[in-house]
Amino acid sequence: MIVQTTLEDVHTFEQPDGYLTHYRIWGAESAADLVVMLHGGMSHSGWQAPLGVRLAELDADVAFAAVDLRGSGLNAVRGHIPNGELAVADIALLLRSLKQSRPNTRIHLAGWCFGAQVATVVTAGLADRDVLASLLMVCPGFFFNDRYSDILDRAIDAALDVVEELGITVEPARPFIQVPMRPVDFTDSAEWLAVIGDDKLKLSHVTVGTIDAWEEIAVKSETDYGQLGELPVRAVFATQDKLVDNDRVRTFLESHPDLETHDLDAGHAVQFEQTEALTRLVAGFVAELKR
């Protein structure tokens, strides 16, 4: 099962507009370090459970949290994000709250796939607030390959064309644009293909607002990456990734003065296929920054 957790591990944070952001935590509250992971566009916090479970087992001094972005996972109105600024603010406010409640804990923000772009924008906004100790990226989705970029554009255009042709007025919070991703885009593992296929929390359709929010965050992340200062940045690439243009992303990230990258032989869902290796890399990043 993807969601390897108990009800006691699921927490909520109330945003200023009353929206409840759900997040899962593994590890001790007294841990010296907390890694906070943001998921990709189609997925949710439960997809990070293998990493959270193993990291808590491997290092008792490192806790792991996986957050559901607005409109995803356990959160309300799934498939809808009113705007990108709100989605980013959700995470920034949650991180500031976590830091306030754990003043002696170093917080490391992490992002998988599109979550890396969200994490970049959040990190840039918190750069002068002494909240984060580092930024970790797993399969960072700054640039997708030509195949997936074309599929995504076609899926969005097709849905919008049908609505226009039929003269339909769609409610802003109604998801009707199909997310053009299949389980095989993430992994070739039969076990994990079945799990993804059966996952009831993954997004199958999203709203126009969500598409616009994703684009807004993606564009802003490219600018904000240059505003991270000297904060340590670590990135992990999957050599068999079917979605991300690894070469282009790596070249883009190399402009940062404190960047370290690693490669793992896996598909896009590296946390499924290479749980142990990824866990040890994350634990290693955190340990290295303690020196």
PDB file of C-alpha atoms in Angstrom:
ATOM      1  CA  MET A   1       0.000   0.000   0.000  1.00  0.00           C
ATOM      2  CA  ILE A   2       1.181   3.524  -0.697  1.00  0.00           C
ATOM      3  CA  VAL A   3      -0.329   5.067   2.414  1.00  0.00           C
ATOM      4  CA  GLN A   4       1.640   3.345   5.171  1.00  0.00           C
ATOM      5  CA  THR A   5       0.476   5.434   8.087  1.00  0.00           C
ATOM      6  CA  THR A   6      -1.939   5.560  11.002  1.00  0.00           C
ATOM      7  CA  LEU A   7      -4.517   8.222  11.733  1.00  0.00           C
ATOM      8  CA  GLU A   8      -2.222   9.589  14.432  1.00  0.00           C
ATOM      9  CA  ASP A   9       0.377  10.393  11.742  1.00  0.00           C
ATOM     10  CA  VAL A  10      -2.003  12.616   9.779  1.00  0.00           C
ATOM     11  CA  HIS A  11      -2.106  16.266  10.808  1.00  0.00           C
ATOM     12  CA  THR A  12      -3.918  19.348   9.555  1.00  0.00           C
ATOM     13  CA  PHE A  13      -2.950  23.000   9.426  1.00  0.00           C
ATOM     14  CA  GLU A  14      -5.679  25.617   9.098  1.00  0.00           C
ATOM     15  CA  GLN A  15      -4.902  28.270   6.505  1.00  0.00           C
ATOM     16  CA  PRO A  16      -6.090  31.906   6.869  1.00  0.00           C
ATOM     17  CA  ASP A  17      -9.117  31.188   4.638  1.00  0.00           C
ATOM     18  CA  GLY A  18     -10.134  28.197   6.763  1.00  0.00           C
ATOM     19  CA  TYR A  19      -8.778  25.610   4.310  1.00  0.00           C
ATOM     20  CA  LEU A  20      -7.228  22.571   6.010  1.00  0.00           C
ATOM     21  CA  THR A  21      -3.862  21.453   4.663  1.00  0.00           C
ATOM     22  CA  HIS A  22      -3.239  17.784   5.460  1.00  0.00           C
ATOM     23  CA  TYR A  23       0.207  16.363   5.997  1.00  0.00           C
ATOM     24  CA  ARG A  24       1.706  13.098   7.221  1.00  0.00           C
ATOM     25  CA  ILE A  25       4.656  12.811   9.574  1.00  0.00           C
ATOM     26  CA  TRP A  26       6.983   9.911  10.282  1.00  0.00           C
ATOM     27  CA  GLY A  27       9.570  10.028  13.073  1.00  0.00           C
ATOM     28  CA  ALA A  28       9.945  11.658  16.451  1.00  0.00           C
ATOM     29  CA  GLU A  29       8.793  15.188  17.209  1.00  0.00           C
ATOM     30  CA  SER A  30      12.098  15.677  19.036  1.00  0.00           C
ATOM     31  CA  ALA A  31      14.157  14.903  15.905  1.00  0.00           C
ATOM     32  CA  ALA A  32      16.899  17.430  15.214  1.00  0.00           C
ATOM     33  CA  ASP A  33      16.013  17.559  11.501  1.00  0.00           C
ATOM     34  CA  LEU A  34      12.711  17.515   9.617  1.00  0.00           C
ATOM     35  CA  VAL A  35      12.499  16.881   5.880  1.00  0.00           C
ATOM     36  CA  VAL A  36       9.256  18.254   4.407  1.00  0.00           C
ATOM     37  CA  MET A  37       8.394  16.762   1.008  1.00  0.00           C
ATOM     38  CA  LEU A  38       6.014  18.191  -1.610  1.00  0.00           C
ATOM     39  CA  HIS A  39       4.507  15.792  -4.163  1.00  0.00           C
ATOM     40  CA  GLY A  40       4.018  16.136  -7.918  1.00  0.00           C
ATOM     41  CA  GLY A  41       0.963  17.320  -9.820  1.00  0.00           C
ATOM     42  CA  MET A  42      -0.998  14.070 -10.168  1.00  0.00           C
ATOM     43  CA  SER A  43       0.002  12.431  -6.902  1.00  0.00           C
ATOM     44  CA  HIS A  44      -0.308  13.168  -3.189  1.00  0.00           C
ATOM     45  CA  SER A  45       1.527  12.834   0.122  1.00  0.00           C
ATOM     46  CA  GLY A  46       0.895   9.087   0.330  1.00  0.00           C
ATOM     47  CA  TRP A  47       3.254   8.488  -2.588  1.00  0.00           C
ATOM     48  CA  GLN A  48       6.113   9.562  -0.334  1.00  0.00           C
ATOM     49  CA  ALA A  49       5.274   7.006   2.380  1.00  0.00           C
ATOM     50  CA  PRO A  50       8.003   4.502   1.403  1.00  0.00           C
ATOM     51  CA  LEU A  51      10.613   7.223   1.868  1.00  0.00           C
ATOM     52  CA  GLY A  52       9.076   8.521   5.099  1.00  0.00           C
ATOM     53  CA  VAL A  53       8.782   5.076   6.675  1.00  0.00           C
ATOM     54  CA  ARG A  54      12.324   4.041   5.789  1.00  0.00           C
ATOM     55  CA  LEU A  55      13.929   7.355   6.777  1.00  0.00           C
ATOM     56  CA  ALA A  56      12.312   7.188  10.217  1.00  0.00           C
ATOM     57  CA  GLU A  57      13.697   3.664  10.605  1.00  0.00           C
ATOM     58  CA  LEU A  58      17.149   4.564   9.366  1.00  0.00           C
ATOM     59  CA  ASP A  59      17.805   7.702  11.412  1.00  0.00           C
ATOM     60  CA  ALA A  60      15.887   8.391  14.624  1.00  0.00           C
ATOM     61  CA  ASP A  61      17.166  11.970  14.566  1.00  0.00           C
ATOM     62  CA  VAL A  62      15.507  12.788  11.229  1.00  0.00           C
ATOM     63  CA  ALA A  63      11.727  13.118  10.885  1.00  0.00           C
ATOM     64  CA  PHE A  64       9.904  13.211   7.552  1.00  0.00           C
ATOM     65  CA  ALA A  65       6.720  15.018   6.571  1.00  0.00           C
ATOM     66  CA  ALA A  66       4.799  14.753   3.289  1.00  0.00           C
ATOM     67  CA  VAL A  67       2.304  17.521   2.539  1.00  0.00           C
ATOM     68  CA  ASP A  68      -0.801  17.446   0.362  1.00  0.00           C
ATOM     69  CA  LEU A  69      -0.853  20.512  -1.864  1.00  0.00           C
ATOM     70  CA  ARG A  70      -4.122  22.434  -2.108  1.00  0.00           C
ATOM     71  CA  GLY A  71      -6.595  20.398  -4.131  1.00  0.00           C
ATOM     72  CA  SER A  72      -4.712  17.118  -3.737  1.00  0.00           C
ATOM     73  CA  GLY A  73      -4.708  13.989  -1.603  1.00  0.00           C
ATOM     74  CA  LEU A  74      -6.617  14.256   1.659  1.00  0.00           C
ATOM     75  CA  ASN A  75      -7.380  17.930   1.101  1.00  0.00           C
ATOM     76  CA  ALA A  76     -10.796  19.229   0.063  1.00  0.00           C
ATOM     77  CA  VAL A  77     -11.990  20.078  -3.467  1.00  0.00           C
ATOM     78  CA  ARG A  78      -9.507  17.760  -5.136  1.00  0.00           C
ATOM     79  CA  GLY A  79      -8.387  18.775  -8.593  1.00  0.00           C
ATOM     80  CA  HIS A  80      -8.820  22.493  -8.011  1.00  0.00           C
ATOM     81  CA  ILE A  81      -6.276  25.193  -7.152  1.00  0.00           C
ATOM     82  CA  PRO A  82      -7.706  28.743  -7.311  1.00  0.00           C
ATOM     83  CA  ASN A  83      -4.291  30.234  -8.101  1.00  0.00           C
ATOM     84  CA  GLY A  84      -0.603  29.512  -7.776  1.00  0.00           C
ATOM     85  CA  GLU A  85       0.100  32.211  -5.218  1.00  0.00           C
ATOM     86  CA  LEU A  86      -2.364  30.634  -2.792  1.00  0.00           C
ATOM     87  CA  ALA A  87      -0.877  27.161  -3.222  1.00  0.00           C
ATOM     88  CA  VAL A  88       2.597  28.514  -2.471  1.00  0.00           C
ATOM     89  CA  ALA A  89       1.384  30.547   0.516  1.00  0.00           C
ATOM     90  CA  ASP A  90      -0.169  27.386   2.000  1.00  0.00           C
ATOM     91  CA  ILE A  91       3.232  25.721   2.199  1.00  0.00           C
ATOM     92  CA  ALA A  92       5.110  28.798   3.403  1.00  0.00           C
ATOM     93  CA  LEU A  93       2.661  29.318   6.272  1.00  0.00           C
ATOM     94  CA  LEU A  94       2.793  25.642   7.238  1.00  0.00           C
ATOM     95  CA  LEU A  95       6.605  25.699   7.298  1.00  0.00           C
ATOM     96  CA  ARG A  96       6.677  28.826   9.447  1.00  0.00           C
ATOM     97  CA  SER A  97       4.251  27.151  11.853  1.00  0.00           C
ATOM     98  CA  LEU A  98       6.375  23.987  11.991  1.00  0.00           C
ATOM     99  CA  LYS A  99       9.478  26.050  12.683  1.00  0.00           C
ATOM    100  CA  GLN A 100       7.700  27.972  15.433  1.00  0.00           C
ATOM    101  CA  SER A 101       6.548  24.760  17.109  1.00  0.00           C
ATOM    102  CA  ARG A 102       9.983  23.122  16.655  1.00  0.00           C
ATOM    103  CA  PRO A 103      12.403  26.048  17.101  1.00  0.00           C
ATOM    104  CA  ASN A 104      15.440  23.801  17.569  1.00  0.00           C
ATOM    105  CA  THR A 105      14.686  21.641  14.534  1.00  0.00           C
ATOM    106  CA  ARG A 106      16.359  22.268  11.197  1.00  0.00           C
ATOM    107  CA  ILE A 107      13.800  22.092   8.398  1.00  0.00           C
ATOM    108  CA  HIS A 108      14.772  20.885   4.925  1.00  0.00           C
ATOM    109  CA  LEU A 109      12.204  21.525   2.205  1.00  0.00           C
ATOM    110  CA  ALA A 110      12.046  18.875  -0.499  1.00  0.00           C
ATOM    111  CA  GLY A 111      10.063  18.454  -3.691  1.00  0.00           C
ATOM    112  CA  TRP A 112       9.460  15.568  -6.087  1.00  0.00           C
ATOM    113  CA  CYS A 113       8.671  16.324  -9.744  1.00  0.00           C
ATOM    114  CA  PHE A 114       6.449  19.446  -9.882  1.00  0.00           C
ATOM    115  CA  GLY A 115       6.817  19.623  -6.107  1.00  0.00           C
ATOM    116  CA  ALA A 116      10.408  20.746  -6.685  1.00  0.00           C
ATOM    117  CA  GLN A 117       9.142  23.809  -8.513  1.00  0.00           C
ATOM    118  CA  VAL A 118       6.689  24.611  -5.745  1.00  0.00           C
ATOM    119  CA  ALA A 119       9.470  24.105  -3.210  1.00  0.00           C
ATOM    120  CA  THR A 120      11.747  26.471  -5.134  1.00  0.00           C
ATOM    121  CA  VAL A 121       9.185  29.291  -5.090  1.00  0.00           C
ATOM    122  CA  VAL A 122       8.452  28.701  -1.402  1.00  0.00           C
ATOM    123  CA  THR A 123      12.158  28.642  -0.544  1.00  0.00           C
ATOM    124  CA  ALA A 124      12.844  31.877  -2.396  1.00  0.00           C
ATOM    125  CA  GLY A 125      10.034  33.548  -0.473  1.00  0.00           C
ATOM    126  CA  LEU A 126      11.422  32.353   2.863  1.00  0.00           C
ATOM    127  CA  ALA A 127      15.075  33.045   2.031  1.00  0.00           C
ATOM    128  CA  ASP A 128      15.396  35.856   4.585  1.00  0.00           C
ATOM    129  CA  ARG A 129      13.290  34.304   7.362  1.00  0.00           C
ATOM    130  CA  ASP A 130      15.710  31.697   8.735  1.00  0.00           C
ATOM    131  CA  VAL A 131      13.143  28.914   8.337  1.00  0.00           C
ATOM    132  CA  LEU A 132      14.882  26.481   5.982  1.00  0.00           C
ATOM    133  CA  ALA A 133      18.277  24.788   6.178  1.00  0.00           C
ATOM    134  CA  SER A 134      18.345  23.360   2.645  1.00  0.00           C
ATOM    135  CA  LEU A 135      16.395  22.555  -0.495  1.00  0.00           C
ATOM    136  CA  LEU A 136      16.233  18.956  -1.745  1.00  0.00           C
ATOM    137  CA  MET A 137      14.875  18.000  -5.167  1.00  0.00           C
ATOM    138  CA  VAL A 138      13.932  14.557  -6.453  1.00  0.00           C
ATOM    139  CA  CYS A 139      13.308  14.193 -10.210  1.00  0.00           C
ATOM    140  CA  PRO A 140      12.824  17.980 -10.412  1.00  0.00           C
ATOM    141  CA  GLY A 141      10.233  18.772 -13.067  1.00  0.00           C
ATOM    142  CA  PHE A 142      11.429  22.181 -14.234  1.00  0.00           C
ATOM    143  CA  PHE A 143      11.430  20.953 -17.832  1.00  0.00           C
ATOM    144  CA  PHE A 144       9.568  17.935 -19.186  1.00  0.00           C
ATOM    145  CA  ASN A 145      10.704  16.051 -22.260  1.00  0.00           C
ATOM    146  CA  ASP A 146       9.166  16.791 -25.651  1.00  0.00           C
ATOM    147  CA  ARG A 147       6.896  13.725 -25.591  1.00  0.00           C
ATOM    148  CA  TYR A 148       5.156  14.556 -22.344  1.00  0.00           C
ATOM    149  CA  SER A 149       5.070  18.306 -23.014  1.00  0.00           C
ATOM    150  CA  ASP A 150       3.254  17.621 -26.284  1.00  0.00           C
ATOM    151  CA  ILE A 151       0.812  15.178 -24.655  1.00  0.00           C
ATOM    152  CA  LEU A 152       0.016  17.652 -21.896  1.00  0.00           C
ATOM    153  CA  ASP A 153      -0.610  20.506 -24.328  1.00  0.00           C
ATOM    154  CA  ARG A 154      -2.835  18.334 -26.514  1.00  0.00           C
ATOM    155  CA  ALA A 155      -4.889  17.103 -23.550  1.00  0.00           C
ATOM    156  CA  ILE A 156      -5.537  20.628 -22.307  1.00  0.00           C
ATOM    157  CA  ASP A 157      -6.357  21.986 -25.766  1.00  0.00           C
ATOM    158  CA  ALA A 158      -8.719  19.085 -26.508  1.00  0.00           C
ATOM    159  CA  ALA A 159     -10.710  19.600 -23.309  1.00  0.00           C
ATOM    160  CA  LEU A 160     -10.986  23.344 -23.828  1.00  0.00           C
ATOM    161  CA  ASP A 161     -11.985  22.892 -27.485  1.00  0.00           C
ATOM    162  CA  VAL A 162     -14.849  20.561 -26.530  1.00  0.00           C
ATOM    163  CA  VAL A 163     -16.160  23.031 -23.945  1.00  0.00           C
ATOM    164  CA  GLU A 164     -15.999  25.871 -26.450  1.00  0.00           C
ATOM    165  CA  GLU A 165     -17.591  23.823 -29.238  1.00  0.00           C
ATOM    166  CA  LEU A 166     -20.520  22.796 -27.040  1.00  0.00           C
ATOM    167  CA  GLY A 167     -20.916  26.250 -25.538  1.00  0.00           C
ATOM    168  CA  ILE A 168     -20.669  24.859 -22.023  1.00  0.00           C
ATOM    169  CA  THR A 169     -20.041  27.025 -18.970  1.00  0.00           C
ATOM    170  CA  VAL A 170     -18.006  24.981 -16.524  1.00  0.00           C
ATOM    171  CA  GLU A 171     -18.072  25.715 -12.790  1.00  0.00           C
ATOM    172  CA  PRO A 172     -14.619  27.086 -11.775  1.00  0.00           C
ATOM    173  CA  ALA A 173     -14.120  24.345  -9.170  1.00  0.00           C
ATOM    174  CA  ARG A 174     -15.208  21.471 -11.434  1.00  0.00           C
ATOM    175  CA  PRO A 175     -12.291  19.335 -12.673  1.00  0.00           C
ATOM    176  CA  PHE A 176     -12.851  18.357 -16.305  1.00  0.00           C
ATOM    177  CA  ILE A 177      -9.402  18.421 -17.908  1.00  0.00           C
ATOM    178  CA  GLN A 178      -7.928  14.930 -17.886  1.00  0.00           C
ATOM    179  CA  VAL A 179      -4.413  14.571 -16.460  1.00  0.00           C
ATOM    180  CA  PRO A 180      -2.651  12.748 -19.328  1.00  0.00           C
ATOM    181  CA  MET A 181      -0.440  10.533 -17.198  1.00  0.00           C
ATOM    182  CA  ARG A 182      -0.425   6.748 -16.923  1.00  0.00           C
ATOM    183  CA  PRO A 183       1.120   4.501 -14.272  1.00  0.00           C
ATOM    184  CA  VAL A 184       3.820   3.438 -16.771  1.00  0.00           C
ATOM    185  CA  ASP A 185       4.997   7.049 -16.924  1.00  0.00           C
ATOM    186  CA  PHE A 186       6.155   6.625 -13.327  1.00  0.00           C
ATOM    187  CA  THR A 187       7.480   3.075 -13.125  1.00  0.00           C
ATOM    188  CA  ASP A 188       7.814  -0.251 -14.911  1.00  0.00           C
ATOM    189  CA  SER A 189       7.480  -2.210 -11.664  1.00  0.00           C
ATOM    190  CA  ALA A 190       4.423  -4.497 -11.805  1.00  0.00           C
ATOM    191  CA  GLU A 191       3.874  -4.096  -8.062  1.00  0.00           C
ATOM    192  CA  TRP A 192       3.864  -0.313  -8.155  1.00  0.00           C
ATOM    193  CA  LEU A 193       1.893  -0.143 -11.415  1.00  0.00           C
ATOM    194  CA  ALA A 194      -0.911  -1.953  -9.621  1.00  0.00           C
ATOM    195  CA  VAL A 195      -0.708   0.327  -6.601  1.00  0.00           C
ATOM    196  CA  ILE A 196      -0.841   3.499  -8.712  1.00  0.00           C
ATOM    197  CA  GLY A 197      -3.691   2.102 -10.776  1.00  0.00           C
ATOM    198  CA  ASP A 198      -5.747   1.368  -7.653  1.00  0.00           C
ATOM    199  CA  ASP A 199      -4.960   4.667  -5.926  1.00  0.00           C
ATOM    200  CA  LYS A 200      -8.219   6.535  -5.286  1.00  0.00           C
ATOM    201  CA  LEU A 201      -6.511   9.760  -4.189  1.00  0.00           C
ATOM    202  CA  LYS A 202      -4.503  10.485  -7.332  1.00  0.00           C
ATOM    203  CA  LEU A 203      -5.822  13.243  -9.597  1.00  0.00           C
ATOM    204  CA  SER A 204      -7.490  12.103 -12.796  1.00  0.00           C
ATOM    205  CA  HIS A 205      -9.004  15.468 -13.762  1.00  0.00           C
ATOM    206  CA  VAL A 206      -8.229  19.082 -12.858  1.00  0.00           C
ATOM    207  CA  THR A 207      -9.764  22.512 -13.333  1.00  0.00           C
ATOM    208  CA  VAL A 208      -8.667  25.342 -15.588  1.00  0.00           C
ATOM    209  CA  GLY A 209      -7.592  27.147 -12.409  1.00  0.00           C
ATOM    210  CA  THR A 210      -5.275  24.274 -11.566  1.00  0.00           C
ATOM    211  CA  ILE A 211      -3.678  24.288 -15.018  1.00  0.00           C
ATOM    212  CA  ASP A 212      -3.144  28.050 -14.726  1.00  0.00           C
ATOM    213  CA  ALA A 213      -1.738  27.680 -11.200  1.00  0.00           C
ATOM    214  CA  TRP A 214       0.688  24.983 -12.311  1.00  0.00           C
ATOM    215  CA  GLU A 215       1.896  27.183 -15.151  1.00  0.00           C
ATOM    216  CA  GLU A 216       2.158  30.221 -12.871  1.00  0.00           C
ATOM    217  CA  ILE A 217       4.322  28.305 -10.392  1.00  0.00           C
ATOM    218  CA  ALA A 218       6.430  26.709 -13.127  1.00  0.00           C
ATOM    219  CA  VAL A 219       7.299  30.067 -14.689  1.00  0.00           C
ATOM    220  CA  LYS A 220       8.001  31.707 -11.332  1.00  0.00           C
ATOM    221  CA  SER A 221      10.228  28.836 -10.199  1.00  0.00           C
ATOM    222  CA  GLU A 222      12.645  29.438 -13.073  1.00  0.00           C
ATOM    223  CA  THR A 223      13.174  33.028 -11.903  1.00  0.00           C
ATOM    224  CA  ASP A 224      13.087  32.297  -8.187  1.00  0.00           C
ATOM    225  CA  TYR A 225      15.761  29.588  -8.438  1.00  0.00           C
ATOM    226  CA  GLY A 226      18.290  32.368  -8.893  1.00  0.00           C
ATOM    227  CA  GLN A 227      17.146  33.978  -5.613  1.00  0.00           C
ATOM    228  CA  LEU A 228      18.053  31.159  -3.229  1.00  0.00           C
ATOM    229  CA  GLY A 229      21.288  32.798  -2.138  1.00  0.00           C
ATOM    230  CA  GLU A 230      23.804  30.329  -0.722  1.00  0.00           C
ATOM    231  CA  LEU A 231      21.258  27.875   0.653  1.00  0.00           C
ATOM    232  CA  PRO A 232      22.495  24.317  -0.023  1.00  0.00           C
ATOM    233  CA  VAL A 233      20.633  22.634  -2.886  1.00  0.00           C
ATOM    234  CA  ARG A 234      20.739  18.878  -3.488  1.00  0.00           C
ATOM    235  CA  ALA A 235      19.109  17.115  -6.457  1.00  0.00           C
ATOM    236  CA  VAL A 236      18.496  13.481  -7.354  1.00  0.00           C
ATOM    237  CA  PHE A 237      17.796  12.409 -10.935  1.00  0.00           C
ATOM    238  CA  ALA A 238      16.297   9.140 -12.147  1.00  0.00           C
ATOM    239  CA  THR A 239      18.257   7.828 -15.134  1.00  0.00           C
ATOM    240  CA  GLN A 240      15.186   6.052 -16.589  1.00  0.00           C
ATOM    241  CA  ASP A 241      12.844   9.034 -16.141  1.00  0.00           C
ATOM    242  CA  LYS A 242      10.153   9.097 -18.853  1.00  0.00           C
ATOM    243  CA  LEU A 243       8.876  12.578 -18.004  1.00  0.00           C
ATOM    244  CA  VAL A 244      11.710  14.922 -17.050  1.00  0.00           C
ATOM    245  CA  ASP A 245      14.338  16.286 -19.434  1.00  0.00           C
ATOM    246  CA  ASN A 246      17.233  15.460 -17.106  1.00  0.00           C
ATOM    247  CA  ASP A 247      19.957  17.107 -19.175  1.00  0.00           C
ATOM    248  CA  ARG A 248      18.112  20.396 -19.490  1.00  0.00           C
ATOM    249  CA  VAL A 249      17.169  20.481 -15.804  1.00  0.00           C
ATOM    250  CA  ARG A 250      20.700  19.621 -14.690  1.00  0.00           C
ATOM    251  CA  THR A 251      22.142  22.414 -16.813  1.00  0.00           C
ATOM    252  CA  PHE A 252      19.598  24.844 -15.393  1.00  0.00           C
ATOM    253  CA  LEU A 253      20.343  23.881 -11.772  1.00  0.00           C
ATOM    254  CA  GLU A 254      24.115  24.208 -12.196  1.00  0.00           C
ATOM    255  CA  SER A 255      23.903  27.986 -11.833  1.00  0.00           C
ATOM    256  CA  HIS A 256      23.517  27.594  -8.055  1.00  0.00           C
ATOM    257  CA  PRO A 257      26.779  28.006  -6.072  1.00  0.00           C
ATOM    258  CA  ASP A 258      26.089  25.138  -3.635  1.00  0.00           C
ATOM    259  CA  LEU A 259      24.569  22.403  -5.786  1.00  0.00           C
ATOM    260  CA  GLU A 260      25.203  18.684  -5.501  1.00  0.00           C
ATOM    261  CA  THR A 261      23.517  16.124  -7.769  1.00  0.00           C
ATOM    262  CA  HIS A 262      23.142  12.354  -7.740  1.00  0.00           C
ATOM    263  CA  ASP A 263      21.712   9.816 -10.173  1.00  0.00           C
ATOM    264  CA  LEU A 264      19.731   6.681  -9.347  1.00  0.00           C
ATOM    265  CA  ASP A 265      18.884   3.927 -11.809  1.00  0.00           C
ATOM    266  CA  ALA A 266      15.099   4.153 -11.660  1.00  0.00           C
ATOM    267  CA  GLY A 267      12.004   5.532 -13.321  1.00  0.00           C
ATOM    268  CA  HIS A 268      10.313   8.783 -12.339  1.00  0.00           C
ATOM    269  CA  ALA A 269       8.864   7.292  -9.136  1.00  0.00           C
ATOM    270  CA  VAL A 270      12.315   6.755  -7.697  1.00  0.00           C
ATOM    271  CA  GLN A 271      10.903   6.593  -4.159  1.00  0.00           C
ATOM    272  CA  PHE A 272       9.110   3.373  -5.186  1.00  0.00           C
ATOM    273  CA  GLU A 273      11.857   1.653  -7.141  1.00  0.00           C
ATOM    274  CA  GLN A 274      14.914   2.784  -5.171  1.00  0.00           C
ATOM    275  CA  THR A 275      13.521   3.429  -1.692  1.00  0.00           C
ATOM    276  CA  GLU A 276      16.657   2.369   0.165  1.00  0.00           C
ATOM    277  CA  ALA A 277      19.092   4.241  -2.062  1.00  0.00           C
ATOM    278  CA  LEU A 278      17.011   7.431  -2.036  1.00  0.00           C
ATOM    279  CA  THR A 279      16.538   7.242   1.736  1.00  0.00           C
ATOM    280  CA  ARG A 280      20.277   6.951   2.285  1.00  0.00           C
ATOM    281  CA  LEU A 281      20.929   9.872  -0.033  1.00  0.00           C
ATOM    282  CA  VAL A 282      18.451  12.072   1.835  1.00  0.00           C
ATOM    283  CA  ALA A 283      19.875  11.014   5.201  1.00  0.00           C
ATOM    284  CA  GLY A 284      23.345  11.684   3.849  1.00  0.00           C
ATOM    285  CA  PHE A 285      22.393  15.176   2.686  1.00  0.00           C
ATOM    286  CA  VAL A 286      21.096  16.025   6.139  1.00  0.00           C
ATOM    287  CA  ALA A 287      24.119  14.545   7.920  1.00  0.00           C
ATOM    288  CA  GLU A 288      26.492  16.410   5.597  1.00  0.00           C
ATOM    289  CA  LEU A 289      24.851  19.726   6.430  1.00  0.00           C
ATOM    290  CA  LYS A 290      25.396  19.142  10.137  1.00  0.00           C
ATOM    291  CA  ARG A 291      29.150  19.396   9.738  1.00  0.00           C
TER     292      ARG A 291
END
